[in-house]
PDB file of N, CA and C in Angstrom:
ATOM      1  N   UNK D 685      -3.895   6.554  -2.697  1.00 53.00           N
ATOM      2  CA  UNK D 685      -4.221   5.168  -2.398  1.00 53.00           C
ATOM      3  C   UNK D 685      -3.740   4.292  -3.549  1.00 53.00           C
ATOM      4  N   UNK D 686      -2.626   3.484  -3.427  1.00 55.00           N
ATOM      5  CA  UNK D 686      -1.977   2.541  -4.504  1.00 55.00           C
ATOM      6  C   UNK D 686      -2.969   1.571  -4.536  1.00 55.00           C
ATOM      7  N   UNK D 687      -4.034   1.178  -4.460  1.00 66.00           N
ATOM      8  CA  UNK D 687      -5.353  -0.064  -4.327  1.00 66.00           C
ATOM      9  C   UNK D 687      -5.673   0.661  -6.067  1.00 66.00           C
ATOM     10  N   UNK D 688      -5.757   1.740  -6.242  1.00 78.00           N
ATOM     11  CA  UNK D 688      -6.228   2.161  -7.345  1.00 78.00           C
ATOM     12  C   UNK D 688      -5.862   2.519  -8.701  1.00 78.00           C
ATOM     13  N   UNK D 689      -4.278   1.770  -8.394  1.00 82.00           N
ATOM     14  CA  UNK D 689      -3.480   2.307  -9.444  1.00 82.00           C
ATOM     15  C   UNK D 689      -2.966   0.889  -9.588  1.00 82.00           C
ATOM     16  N   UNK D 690      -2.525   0.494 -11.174  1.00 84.00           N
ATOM     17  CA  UNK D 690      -2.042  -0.804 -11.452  1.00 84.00           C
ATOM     18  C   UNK D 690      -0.206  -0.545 -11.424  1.00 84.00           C
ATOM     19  N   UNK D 691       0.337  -1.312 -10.860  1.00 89.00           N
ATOM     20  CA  UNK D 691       1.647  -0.863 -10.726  1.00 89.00           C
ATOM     21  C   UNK D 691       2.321  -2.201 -11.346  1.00 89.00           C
ATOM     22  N   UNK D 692       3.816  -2.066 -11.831  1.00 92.00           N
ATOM     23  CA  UNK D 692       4.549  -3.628 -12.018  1.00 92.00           C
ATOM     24  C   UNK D 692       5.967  -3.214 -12.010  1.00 92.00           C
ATOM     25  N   UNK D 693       6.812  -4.145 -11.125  1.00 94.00           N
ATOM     26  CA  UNK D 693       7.859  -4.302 -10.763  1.00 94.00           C
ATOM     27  C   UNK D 693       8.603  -4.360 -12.291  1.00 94.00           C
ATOM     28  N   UNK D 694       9.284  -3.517 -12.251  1.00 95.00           N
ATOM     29  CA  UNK D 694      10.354  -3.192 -13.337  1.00 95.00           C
ATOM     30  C   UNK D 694      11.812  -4.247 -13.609  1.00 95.00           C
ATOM     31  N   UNK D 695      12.521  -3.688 -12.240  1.00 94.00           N
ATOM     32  CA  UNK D 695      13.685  -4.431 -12.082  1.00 94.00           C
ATOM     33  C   UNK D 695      14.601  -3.771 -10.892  1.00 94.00           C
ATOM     34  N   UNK D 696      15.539  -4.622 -10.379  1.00 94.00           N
ATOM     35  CA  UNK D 696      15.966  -4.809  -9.253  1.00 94.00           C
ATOM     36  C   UNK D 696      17.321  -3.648  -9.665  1.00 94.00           C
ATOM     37  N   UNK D 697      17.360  -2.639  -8.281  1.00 93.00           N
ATOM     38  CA  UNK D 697      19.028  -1.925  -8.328  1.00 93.00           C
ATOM     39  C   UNK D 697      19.271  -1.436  -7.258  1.00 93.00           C
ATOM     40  N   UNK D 698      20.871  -1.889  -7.465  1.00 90.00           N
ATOM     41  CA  UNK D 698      21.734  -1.310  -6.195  1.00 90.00           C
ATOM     42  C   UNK D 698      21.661  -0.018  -5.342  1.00 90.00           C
ATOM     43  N   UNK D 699      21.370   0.578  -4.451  1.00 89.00           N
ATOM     44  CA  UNK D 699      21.073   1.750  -3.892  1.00 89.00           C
ATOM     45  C   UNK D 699      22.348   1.764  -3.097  1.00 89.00           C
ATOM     46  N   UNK D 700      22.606   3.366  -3.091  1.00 89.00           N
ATOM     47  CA  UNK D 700      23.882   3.380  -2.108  1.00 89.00           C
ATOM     48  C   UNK D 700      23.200   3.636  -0.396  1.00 89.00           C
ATOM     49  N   UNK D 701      24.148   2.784   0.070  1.00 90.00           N
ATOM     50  CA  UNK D 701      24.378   2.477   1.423  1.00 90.00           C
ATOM     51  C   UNK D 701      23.343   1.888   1.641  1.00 90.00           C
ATOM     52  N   UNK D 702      23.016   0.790   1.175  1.00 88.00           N
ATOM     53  CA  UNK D 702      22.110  -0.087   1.690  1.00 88.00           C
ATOM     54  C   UNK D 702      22.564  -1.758   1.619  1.00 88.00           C
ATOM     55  N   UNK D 703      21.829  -2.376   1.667  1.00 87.00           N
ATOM     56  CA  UNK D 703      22.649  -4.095   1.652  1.00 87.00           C
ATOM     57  C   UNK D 703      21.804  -4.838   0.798  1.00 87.00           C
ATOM     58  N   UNK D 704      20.618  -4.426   0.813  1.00 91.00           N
ATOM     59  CA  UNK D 704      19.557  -5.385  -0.341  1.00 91.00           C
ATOM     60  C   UNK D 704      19.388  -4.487  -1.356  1.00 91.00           C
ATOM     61  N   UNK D 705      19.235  -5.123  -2.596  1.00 93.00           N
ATOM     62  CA  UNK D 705      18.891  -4.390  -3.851  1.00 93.00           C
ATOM     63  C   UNK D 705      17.587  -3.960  -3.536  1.00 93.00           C
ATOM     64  N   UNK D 706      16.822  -3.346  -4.204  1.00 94.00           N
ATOM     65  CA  UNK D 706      15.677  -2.648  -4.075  1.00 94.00           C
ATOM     66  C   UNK D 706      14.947  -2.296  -5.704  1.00 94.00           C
ATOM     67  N   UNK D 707      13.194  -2.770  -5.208  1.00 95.00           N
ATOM     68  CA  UNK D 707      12.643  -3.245  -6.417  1.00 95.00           C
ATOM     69  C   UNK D 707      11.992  -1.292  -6.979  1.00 95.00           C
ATOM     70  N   UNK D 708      12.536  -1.150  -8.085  1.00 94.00           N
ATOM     71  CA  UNK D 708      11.659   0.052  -9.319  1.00 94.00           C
ATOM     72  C   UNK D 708      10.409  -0.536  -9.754  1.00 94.00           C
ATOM     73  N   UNK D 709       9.375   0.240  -9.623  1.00 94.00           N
ATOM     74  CA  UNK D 709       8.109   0.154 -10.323  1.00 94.00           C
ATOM     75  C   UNK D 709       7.842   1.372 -11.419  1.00 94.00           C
ATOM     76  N   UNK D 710       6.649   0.650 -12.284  1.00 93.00           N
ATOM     77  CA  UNK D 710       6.227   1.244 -13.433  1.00 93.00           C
ATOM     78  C   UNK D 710       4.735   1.338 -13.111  1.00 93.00           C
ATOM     79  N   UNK D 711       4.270   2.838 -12.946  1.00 90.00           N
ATOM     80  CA  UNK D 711       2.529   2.861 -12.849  1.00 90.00           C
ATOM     81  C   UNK D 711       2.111   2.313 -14.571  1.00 90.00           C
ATOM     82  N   UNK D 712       1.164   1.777 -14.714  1.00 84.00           N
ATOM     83  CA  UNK D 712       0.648   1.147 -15.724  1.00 84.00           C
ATOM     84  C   UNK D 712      -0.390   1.574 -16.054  1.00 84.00           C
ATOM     85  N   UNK D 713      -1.239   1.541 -15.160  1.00 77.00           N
ATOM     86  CA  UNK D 713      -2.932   2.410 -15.269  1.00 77.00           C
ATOM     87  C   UNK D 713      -3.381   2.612 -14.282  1.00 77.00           C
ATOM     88  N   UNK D 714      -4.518   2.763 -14.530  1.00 69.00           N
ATOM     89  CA  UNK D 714      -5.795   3.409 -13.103  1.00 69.00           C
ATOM     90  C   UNK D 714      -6.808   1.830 -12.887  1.00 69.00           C
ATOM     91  N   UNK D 715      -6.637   1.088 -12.039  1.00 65.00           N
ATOM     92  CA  UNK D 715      -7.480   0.267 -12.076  1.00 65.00           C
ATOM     93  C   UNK D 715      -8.657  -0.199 -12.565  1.00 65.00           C
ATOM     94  N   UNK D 716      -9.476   0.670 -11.968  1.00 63.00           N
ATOM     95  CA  UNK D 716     -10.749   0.839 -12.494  1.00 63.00           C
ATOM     96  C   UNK D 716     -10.688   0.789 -13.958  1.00 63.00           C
ATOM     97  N   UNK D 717     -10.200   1.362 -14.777  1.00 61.00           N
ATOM     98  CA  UNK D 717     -10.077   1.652 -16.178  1.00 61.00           C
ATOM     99  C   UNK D 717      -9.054   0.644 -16.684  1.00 61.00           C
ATOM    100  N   UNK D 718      -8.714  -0.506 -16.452  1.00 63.00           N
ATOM    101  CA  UNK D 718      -7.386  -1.194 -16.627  1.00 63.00           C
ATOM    102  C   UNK D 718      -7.922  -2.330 -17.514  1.00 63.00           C
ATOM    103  N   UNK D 719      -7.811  -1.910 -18.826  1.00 81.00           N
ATOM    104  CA  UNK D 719      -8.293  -3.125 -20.016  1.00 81.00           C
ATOM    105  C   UNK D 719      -8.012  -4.724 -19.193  1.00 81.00           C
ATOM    106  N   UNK D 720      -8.738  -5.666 -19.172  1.00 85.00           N
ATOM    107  CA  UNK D 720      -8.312  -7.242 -18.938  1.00 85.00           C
ATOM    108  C   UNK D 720      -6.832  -7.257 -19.651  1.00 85.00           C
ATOM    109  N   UNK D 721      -7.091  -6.957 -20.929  1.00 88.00           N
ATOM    110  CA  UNK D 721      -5.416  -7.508 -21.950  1.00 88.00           C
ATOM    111  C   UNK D 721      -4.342  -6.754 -20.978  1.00 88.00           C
ATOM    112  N   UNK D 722      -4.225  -5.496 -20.208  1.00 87.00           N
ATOM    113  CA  UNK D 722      -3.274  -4.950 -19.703  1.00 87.00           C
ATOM    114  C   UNK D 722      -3.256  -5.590 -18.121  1.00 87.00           C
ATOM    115  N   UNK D 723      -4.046  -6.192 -17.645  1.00 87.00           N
ATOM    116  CA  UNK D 723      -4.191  -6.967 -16.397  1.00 87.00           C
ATOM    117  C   UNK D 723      -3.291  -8.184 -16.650  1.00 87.00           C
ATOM    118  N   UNK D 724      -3.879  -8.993 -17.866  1.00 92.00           N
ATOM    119  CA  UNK D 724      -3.114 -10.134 -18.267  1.00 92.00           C
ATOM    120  C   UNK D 724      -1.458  -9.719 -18.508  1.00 92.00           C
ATOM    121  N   UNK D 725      -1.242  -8.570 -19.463  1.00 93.00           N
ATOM    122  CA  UNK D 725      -0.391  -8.835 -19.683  1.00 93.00           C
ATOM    123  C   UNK D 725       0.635  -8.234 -18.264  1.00 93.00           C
ATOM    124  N   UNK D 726       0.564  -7.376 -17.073  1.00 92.00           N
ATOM    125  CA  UNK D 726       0.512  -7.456 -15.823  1.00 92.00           C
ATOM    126  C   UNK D 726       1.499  -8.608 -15.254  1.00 92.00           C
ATOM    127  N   UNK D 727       0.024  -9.690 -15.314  1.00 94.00           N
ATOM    128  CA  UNK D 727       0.784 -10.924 -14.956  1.00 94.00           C
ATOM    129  C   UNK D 727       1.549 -11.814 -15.288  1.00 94.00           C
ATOM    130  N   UNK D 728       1.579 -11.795 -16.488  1.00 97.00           N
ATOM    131  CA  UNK D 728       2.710 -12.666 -17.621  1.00 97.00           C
ATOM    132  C   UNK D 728       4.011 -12.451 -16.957  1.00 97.00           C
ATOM    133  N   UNK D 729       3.912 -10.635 -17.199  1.00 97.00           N
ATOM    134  CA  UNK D 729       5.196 -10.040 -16.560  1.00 97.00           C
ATOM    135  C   UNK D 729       5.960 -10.201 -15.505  1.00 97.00           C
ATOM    136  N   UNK D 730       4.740 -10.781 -14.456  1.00 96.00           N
ATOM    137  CA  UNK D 730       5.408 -10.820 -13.167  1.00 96.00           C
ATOM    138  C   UNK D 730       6.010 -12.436 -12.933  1.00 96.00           C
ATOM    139  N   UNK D 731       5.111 -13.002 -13.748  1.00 98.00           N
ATOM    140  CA  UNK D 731       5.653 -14.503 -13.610  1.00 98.00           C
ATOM    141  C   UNK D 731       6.574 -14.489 -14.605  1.00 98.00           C
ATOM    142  N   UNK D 732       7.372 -13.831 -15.366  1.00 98.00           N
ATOM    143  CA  UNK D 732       8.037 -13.879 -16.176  1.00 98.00           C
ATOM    144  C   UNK D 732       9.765 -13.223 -15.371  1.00 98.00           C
ATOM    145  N   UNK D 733       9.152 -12.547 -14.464  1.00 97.00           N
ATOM    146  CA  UNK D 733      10.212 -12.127 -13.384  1.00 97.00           C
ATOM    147  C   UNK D 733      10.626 -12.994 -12.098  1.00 97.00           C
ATOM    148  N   UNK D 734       9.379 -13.775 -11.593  1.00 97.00           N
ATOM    149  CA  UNK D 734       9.631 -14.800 -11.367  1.00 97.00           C
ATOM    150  C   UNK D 734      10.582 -15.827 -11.498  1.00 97.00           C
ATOM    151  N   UNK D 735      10.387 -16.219 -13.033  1.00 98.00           N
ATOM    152  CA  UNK D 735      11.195 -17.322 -13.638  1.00 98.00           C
ATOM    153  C   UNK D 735      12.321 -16.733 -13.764  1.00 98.00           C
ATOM    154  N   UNK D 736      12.647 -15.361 -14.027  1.00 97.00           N
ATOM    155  CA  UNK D 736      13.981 -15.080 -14.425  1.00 97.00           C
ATOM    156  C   UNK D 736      14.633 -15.058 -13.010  1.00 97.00           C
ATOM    157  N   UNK D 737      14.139 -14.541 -11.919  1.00 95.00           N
ATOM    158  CA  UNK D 737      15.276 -14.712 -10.825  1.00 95.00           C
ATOM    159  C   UNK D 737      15.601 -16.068 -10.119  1.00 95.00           C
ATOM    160  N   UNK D 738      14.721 -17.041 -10.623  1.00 95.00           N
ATOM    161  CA  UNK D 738      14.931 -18.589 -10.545  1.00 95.00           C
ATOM    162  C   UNK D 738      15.843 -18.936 -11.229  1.00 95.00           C
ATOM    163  N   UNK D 739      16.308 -18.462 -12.478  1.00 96.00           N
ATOM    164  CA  UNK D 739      17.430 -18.783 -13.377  1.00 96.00           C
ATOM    165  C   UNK D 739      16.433 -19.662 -14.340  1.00 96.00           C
ATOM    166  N   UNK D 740      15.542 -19.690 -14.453  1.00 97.00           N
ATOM    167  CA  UNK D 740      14.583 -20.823 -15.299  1.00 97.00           C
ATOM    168  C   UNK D 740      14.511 -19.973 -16.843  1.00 97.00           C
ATOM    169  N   UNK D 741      15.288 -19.710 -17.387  1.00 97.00           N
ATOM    170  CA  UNK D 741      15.777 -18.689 -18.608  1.00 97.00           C
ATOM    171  C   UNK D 741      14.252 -19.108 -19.478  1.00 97.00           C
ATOM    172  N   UNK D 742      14.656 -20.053 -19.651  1.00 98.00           N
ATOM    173  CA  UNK D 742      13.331 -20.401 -21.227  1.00 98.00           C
ATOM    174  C   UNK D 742      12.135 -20.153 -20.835  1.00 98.00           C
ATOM    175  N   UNK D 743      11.700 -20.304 -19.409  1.00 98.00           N
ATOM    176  CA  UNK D 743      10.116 -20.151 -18.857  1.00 98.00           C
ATOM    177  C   UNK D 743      10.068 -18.834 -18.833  1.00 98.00           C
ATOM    178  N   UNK D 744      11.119 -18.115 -18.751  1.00 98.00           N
ATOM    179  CA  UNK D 744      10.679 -16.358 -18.323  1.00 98.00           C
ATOM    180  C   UNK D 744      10.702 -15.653 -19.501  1.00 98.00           C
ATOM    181  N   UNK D 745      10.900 -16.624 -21.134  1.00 98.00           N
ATOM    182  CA  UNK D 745      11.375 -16.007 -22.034  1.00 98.00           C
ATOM    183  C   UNK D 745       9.871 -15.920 -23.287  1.00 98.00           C
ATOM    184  N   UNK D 746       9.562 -17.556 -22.364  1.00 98.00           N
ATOM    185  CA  UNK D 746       7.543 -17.986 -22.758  1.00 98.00           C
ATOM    186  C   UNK D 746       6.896 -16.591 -21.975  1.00 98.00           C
ATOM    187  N   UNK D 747       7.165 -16.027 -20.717  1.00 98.00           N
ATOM    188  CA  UNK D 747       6.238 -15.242 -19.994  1.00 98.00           C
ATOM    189  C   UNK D 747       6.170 -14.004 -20.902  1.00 98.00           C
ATOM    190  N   UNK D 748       7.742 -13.728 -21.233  1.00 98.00           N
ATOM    191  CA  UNK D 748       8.035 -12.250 -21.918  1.00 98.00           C
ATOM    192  C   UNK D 748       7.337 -12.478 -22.848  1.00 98.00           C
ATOM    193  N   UNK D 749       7.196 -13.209 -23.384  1.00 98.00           N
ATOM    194  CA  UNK D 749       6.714 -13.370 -25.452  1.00 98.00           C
ATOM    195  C   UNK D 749       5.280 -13.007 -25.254  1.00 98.00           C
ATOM    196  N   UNK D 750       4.186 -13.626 -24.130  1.00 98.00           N
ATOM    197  CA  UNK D 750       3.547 -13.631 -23.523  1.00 98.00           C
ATOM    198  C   UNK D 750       2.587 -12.344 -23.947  1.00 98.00           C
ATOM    199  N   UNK D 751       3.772 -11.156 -22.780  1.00 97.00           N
ATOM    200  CA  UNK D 751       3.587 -10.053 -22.661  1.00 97.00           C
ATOM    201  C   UNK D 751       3.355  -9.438 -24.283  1.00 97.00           C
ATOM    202  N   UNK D 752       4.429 -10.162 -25.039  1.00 97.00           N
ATOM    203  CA  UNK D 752       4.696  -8.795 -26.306  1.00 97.00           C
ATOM    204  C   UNK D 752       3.460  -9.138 -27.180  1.00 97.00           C
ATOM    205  N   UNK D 753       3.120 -10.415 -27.042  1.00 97.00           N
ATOM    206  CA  UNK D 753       1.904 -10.875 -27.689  1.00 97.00           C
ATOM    207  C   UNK D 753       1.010  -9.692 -27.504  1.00 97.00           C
ATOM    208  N   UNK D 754       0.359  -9.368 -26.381  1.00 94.00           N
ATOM    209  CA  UNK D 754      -0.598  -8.514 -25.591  1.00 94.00           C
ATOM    210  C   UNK D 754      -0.254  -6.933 -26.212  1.00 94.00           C
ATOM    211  N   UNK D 755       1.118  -6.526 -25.347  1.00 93.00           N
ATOM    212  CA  UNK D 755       1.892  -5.415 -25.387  1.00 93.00           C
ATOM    213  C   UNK D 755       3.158  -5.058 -26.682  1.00 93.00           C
ATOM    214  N   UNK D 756       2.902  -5.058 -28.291  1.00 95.00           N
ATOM    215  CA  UNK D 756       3.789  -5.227 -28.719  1.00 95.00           C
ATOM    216  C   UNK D 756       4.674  -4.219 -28.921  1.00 95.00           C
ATOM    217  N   UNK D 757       4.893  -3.123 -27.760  1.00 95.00           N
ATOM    218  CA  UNK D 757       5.655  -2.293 -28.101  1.00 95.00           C
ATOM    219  C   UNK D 757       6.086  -2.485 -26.148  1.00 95.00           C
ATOM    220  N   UNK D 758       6.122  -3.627 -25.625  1.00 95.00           N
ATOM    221  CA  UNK D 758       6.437  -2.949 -24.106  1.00 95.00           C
ATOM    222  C   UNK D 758       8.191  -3.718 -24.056  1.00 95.00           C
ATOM    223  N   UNK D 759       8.856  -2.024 -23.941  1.00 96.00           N
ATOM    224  CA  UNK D 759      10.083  -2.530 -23.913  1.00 96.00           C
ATOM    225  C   UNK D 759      11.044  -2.981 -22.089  1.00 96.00           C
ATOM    226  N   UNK D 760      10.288  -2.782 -21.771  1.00 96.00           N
ATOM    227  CA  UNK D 760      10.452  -3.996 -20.437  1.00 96.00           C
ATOM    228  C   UNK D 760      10.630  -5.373 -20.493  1.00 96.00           C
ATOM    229  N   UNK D 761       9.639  -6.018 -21.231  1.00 97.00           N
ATOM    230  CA  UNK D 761       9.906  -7.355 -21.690  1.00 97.00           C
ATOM    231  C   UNK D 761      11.204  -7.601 -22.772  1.00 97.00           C
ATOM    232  N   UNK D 762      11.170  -6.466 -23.679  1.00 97.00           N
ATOM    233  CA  UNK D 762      12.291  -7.033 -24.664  1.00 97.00           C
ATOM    234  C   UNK D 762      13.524  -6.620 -23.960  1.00 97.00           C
ATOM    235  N   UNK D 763      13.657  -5.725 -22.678  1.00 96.00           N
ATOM    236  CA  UNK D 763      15.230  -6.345 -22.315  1.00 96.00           C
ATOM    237  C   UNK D 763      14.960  -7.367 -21.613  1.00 96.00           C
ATOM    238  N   UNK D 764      14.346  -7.931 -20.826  1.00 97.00           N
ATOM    239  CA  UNK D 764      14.091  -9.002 -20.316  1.00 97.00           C
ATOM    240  C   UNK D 764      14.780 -10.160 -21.083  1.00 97.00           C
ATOM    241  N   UNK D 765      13.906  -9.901 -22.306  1.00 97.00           N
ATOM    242  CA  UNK D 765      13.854 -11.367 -23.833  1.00 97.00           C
ATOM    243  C   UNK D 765      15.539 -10.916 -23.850  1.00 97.00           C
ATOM    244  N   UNK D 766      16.616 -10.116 -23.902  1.00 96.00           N
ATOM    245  CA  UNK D 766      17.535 -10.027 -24.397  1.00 96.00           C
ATOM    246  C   UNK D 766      18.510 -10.684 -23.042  1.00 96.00           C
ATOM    247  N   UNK D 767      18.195 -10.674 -21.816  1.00 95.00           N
ATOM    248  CA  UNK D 767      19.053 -10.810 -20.532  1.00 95.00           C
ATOM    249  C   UNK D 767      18.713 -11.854 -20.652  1.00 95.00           C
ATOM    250  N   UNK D 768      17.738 -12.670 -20.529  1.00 96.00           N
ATOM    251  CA  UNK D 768      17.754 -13.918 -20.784  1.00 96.00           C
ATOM    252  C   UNK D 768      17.843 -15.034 -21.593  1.00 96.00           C
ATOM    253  N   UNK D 769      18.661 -13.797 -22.814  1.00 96.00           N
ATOM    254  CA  UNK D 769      18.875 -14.970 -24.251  1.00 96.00           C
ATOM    255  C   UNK D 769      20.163 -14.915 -23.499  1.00 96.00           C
ATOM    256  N   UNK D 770      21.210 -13.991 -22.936  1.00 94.00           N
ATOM    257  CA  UNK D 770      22.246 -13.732 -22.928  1.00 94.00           C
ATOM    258  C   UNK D 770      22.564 -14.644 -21.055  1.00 94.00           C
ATOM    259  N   UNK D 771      21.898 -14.736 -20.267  1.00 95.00           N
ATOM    260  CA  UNK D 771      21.746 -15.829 -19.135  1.00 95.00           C
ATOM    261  C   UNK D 771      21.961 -16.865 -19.234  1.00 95.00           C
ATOM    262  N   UNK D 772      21.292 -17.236 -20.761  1.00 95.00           N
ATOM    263  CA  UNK D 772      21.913 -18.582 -21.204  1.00 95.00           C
ATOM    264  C   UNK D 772      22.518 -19.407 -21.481  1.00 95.00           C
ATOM    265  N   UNK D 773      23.578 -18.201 -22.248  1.00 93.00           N
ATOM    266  CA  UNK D 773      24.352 -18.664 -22.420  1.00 93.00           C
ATOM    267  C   UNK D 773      25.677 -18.344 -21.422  1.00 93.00           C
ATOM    268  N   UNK D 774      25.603 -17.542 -20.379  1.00 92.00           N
ATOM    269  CA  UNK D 774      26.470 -17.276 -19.311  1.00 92.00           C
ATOM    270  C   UNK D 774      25.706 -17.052 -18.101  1.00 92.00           C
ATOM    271  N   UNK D 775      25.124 -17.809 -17.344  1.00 92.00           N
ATOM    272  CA  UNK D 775      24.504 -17.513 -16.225  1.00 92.00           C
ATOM    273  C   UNK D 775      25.185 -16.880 -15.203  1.00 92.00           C
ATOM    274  N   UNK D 776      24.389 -16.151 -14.444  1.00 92.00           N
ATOM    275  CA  UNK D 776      25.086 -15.454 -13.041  1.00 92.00           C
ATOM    276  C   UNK D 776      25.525 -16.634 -12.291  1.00 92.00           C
ATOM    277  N   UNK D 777      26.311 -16.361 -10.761  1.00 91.00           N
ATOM    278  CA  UNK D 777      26.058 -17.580 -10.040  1.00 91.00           C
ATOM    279  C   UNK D 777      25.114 -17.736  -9.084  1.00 91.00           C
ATOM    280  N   UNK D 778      24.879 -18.910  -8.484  1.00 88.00           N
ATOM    281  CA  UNK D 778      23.918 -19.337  -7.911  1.00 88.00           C
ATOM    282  C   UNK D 778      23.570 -18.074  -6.984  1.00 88.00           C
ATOM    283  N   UNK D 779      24.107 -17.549  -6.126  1.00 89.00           N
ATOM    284  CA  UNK D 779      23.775 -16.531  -5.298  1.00 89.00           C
ATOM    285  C   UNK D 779      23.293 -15.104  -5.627  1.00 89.00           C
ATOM    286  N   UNK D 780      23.306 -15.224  -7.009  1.00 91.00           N
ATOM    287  CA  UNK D 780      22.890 -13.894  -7.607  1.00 91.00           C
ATOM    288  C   UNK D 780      21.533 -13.474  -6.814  1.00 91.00           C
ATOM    289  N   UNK D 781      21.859 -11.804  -6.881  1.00 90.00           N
ATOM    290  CA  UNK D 781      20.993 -11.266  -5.909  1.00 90.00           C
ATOM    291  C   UNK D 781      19.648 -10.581  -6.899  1.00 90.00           C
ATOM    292  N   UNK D 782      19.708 -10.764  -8.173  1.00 91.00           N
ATOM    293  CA  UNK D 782      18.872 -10.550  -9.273  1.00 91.00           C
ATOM    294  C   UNK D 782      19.059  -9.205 -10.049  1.00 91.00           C
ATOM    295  N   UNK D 783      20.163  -8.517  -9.546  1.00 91.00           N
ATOM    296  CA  UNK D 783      20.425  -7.066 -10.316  1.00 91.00           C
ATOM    297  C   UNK D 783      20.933  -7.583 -11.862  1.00 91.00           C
ATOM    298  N   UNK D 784      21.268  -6.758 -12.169  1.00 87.00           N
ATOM    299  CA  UNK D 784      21.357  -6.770 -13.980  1.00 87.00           C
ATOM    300  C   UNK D 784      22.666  -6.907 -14.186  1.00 87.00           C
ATOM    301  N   UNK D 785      24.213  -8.147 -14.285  1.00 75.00           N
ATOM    302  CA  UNK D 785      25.474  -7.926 -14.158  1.00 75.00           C
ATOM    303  C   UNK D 785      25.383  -7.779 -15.679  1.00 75.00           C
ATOM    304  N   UNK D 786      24.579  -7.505 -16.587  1.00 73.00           N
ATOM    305  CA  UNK D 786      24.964  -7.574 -18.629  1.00 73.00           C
ATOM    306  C   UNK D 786      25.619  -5.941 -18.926  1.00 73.00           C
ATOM    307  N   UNK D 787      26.468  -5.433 -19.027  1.00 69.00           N
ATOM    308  CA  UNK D 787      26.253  -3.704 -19.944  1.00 69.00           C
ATOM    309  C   UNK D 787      25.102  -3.366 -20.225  1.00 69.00           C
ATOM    310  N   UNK D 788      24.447  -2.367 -19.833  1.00 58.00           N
ATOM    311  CA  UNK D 788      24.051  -1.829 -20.767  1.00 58.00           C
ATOM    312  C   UNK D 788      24.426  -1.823 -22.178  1.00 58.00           C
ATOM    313  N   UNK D 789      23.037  -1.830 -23.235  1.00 54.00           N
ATOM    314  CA  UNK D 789      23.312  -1.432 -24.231  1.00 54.00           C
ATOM    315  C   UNK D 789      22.535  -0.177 -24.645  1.00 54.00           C
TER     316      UNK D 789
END
């Protein structure tokens, strides 16, 4: 039963033979047992994913900081903080479907 488990959308990837990208999750905790600070920081995250597939770079970059405030080792947010220093200065185009066009590093 996923009601009992805290889950959060990771990030968006291409699957073969399909047409929509498709969202990865990260289990986080057990509900019941789910500190407030890891709830909060939860949601930072998600509105921080939010803003980034809006293209709203600086608001999703307040959400990430957000997170690291809470979480200072969650490295989800710091590629986040890094795609969207780097969005900035070269944005996708408007139709971007929200996958990751940066290299890996």
């Amino acid at each position: 039963d996923n009601k009992k488990y805290l889950f959060r959308k990771i990030d968006l990837i291409h699957v073969k033979d399909r047409d929509k990208p498709m969202w990865i999750y990260e289990l986080i905790d057990y509900k019941k047992e789910s500190d407030e600070k890891i709830i909060n920081a939860a949601d930072y995250f998600e509105k921080g994913l939010d803003f980034y597939l809006e293209h709203s770079w600086d608001e999703a970059i307040a959400m990430f900081e957000e997170v690291k405030l809470i979480l200072s080792e969650d490295k989800p947010s710091d590629i986040y903080l890094n795609r969207c220093e780097k969005y900035k200065h070269n944005p996708p185009s408007e139709n971007w479907n929200g996958v990751c066009l940066l290299p890996v590093e």
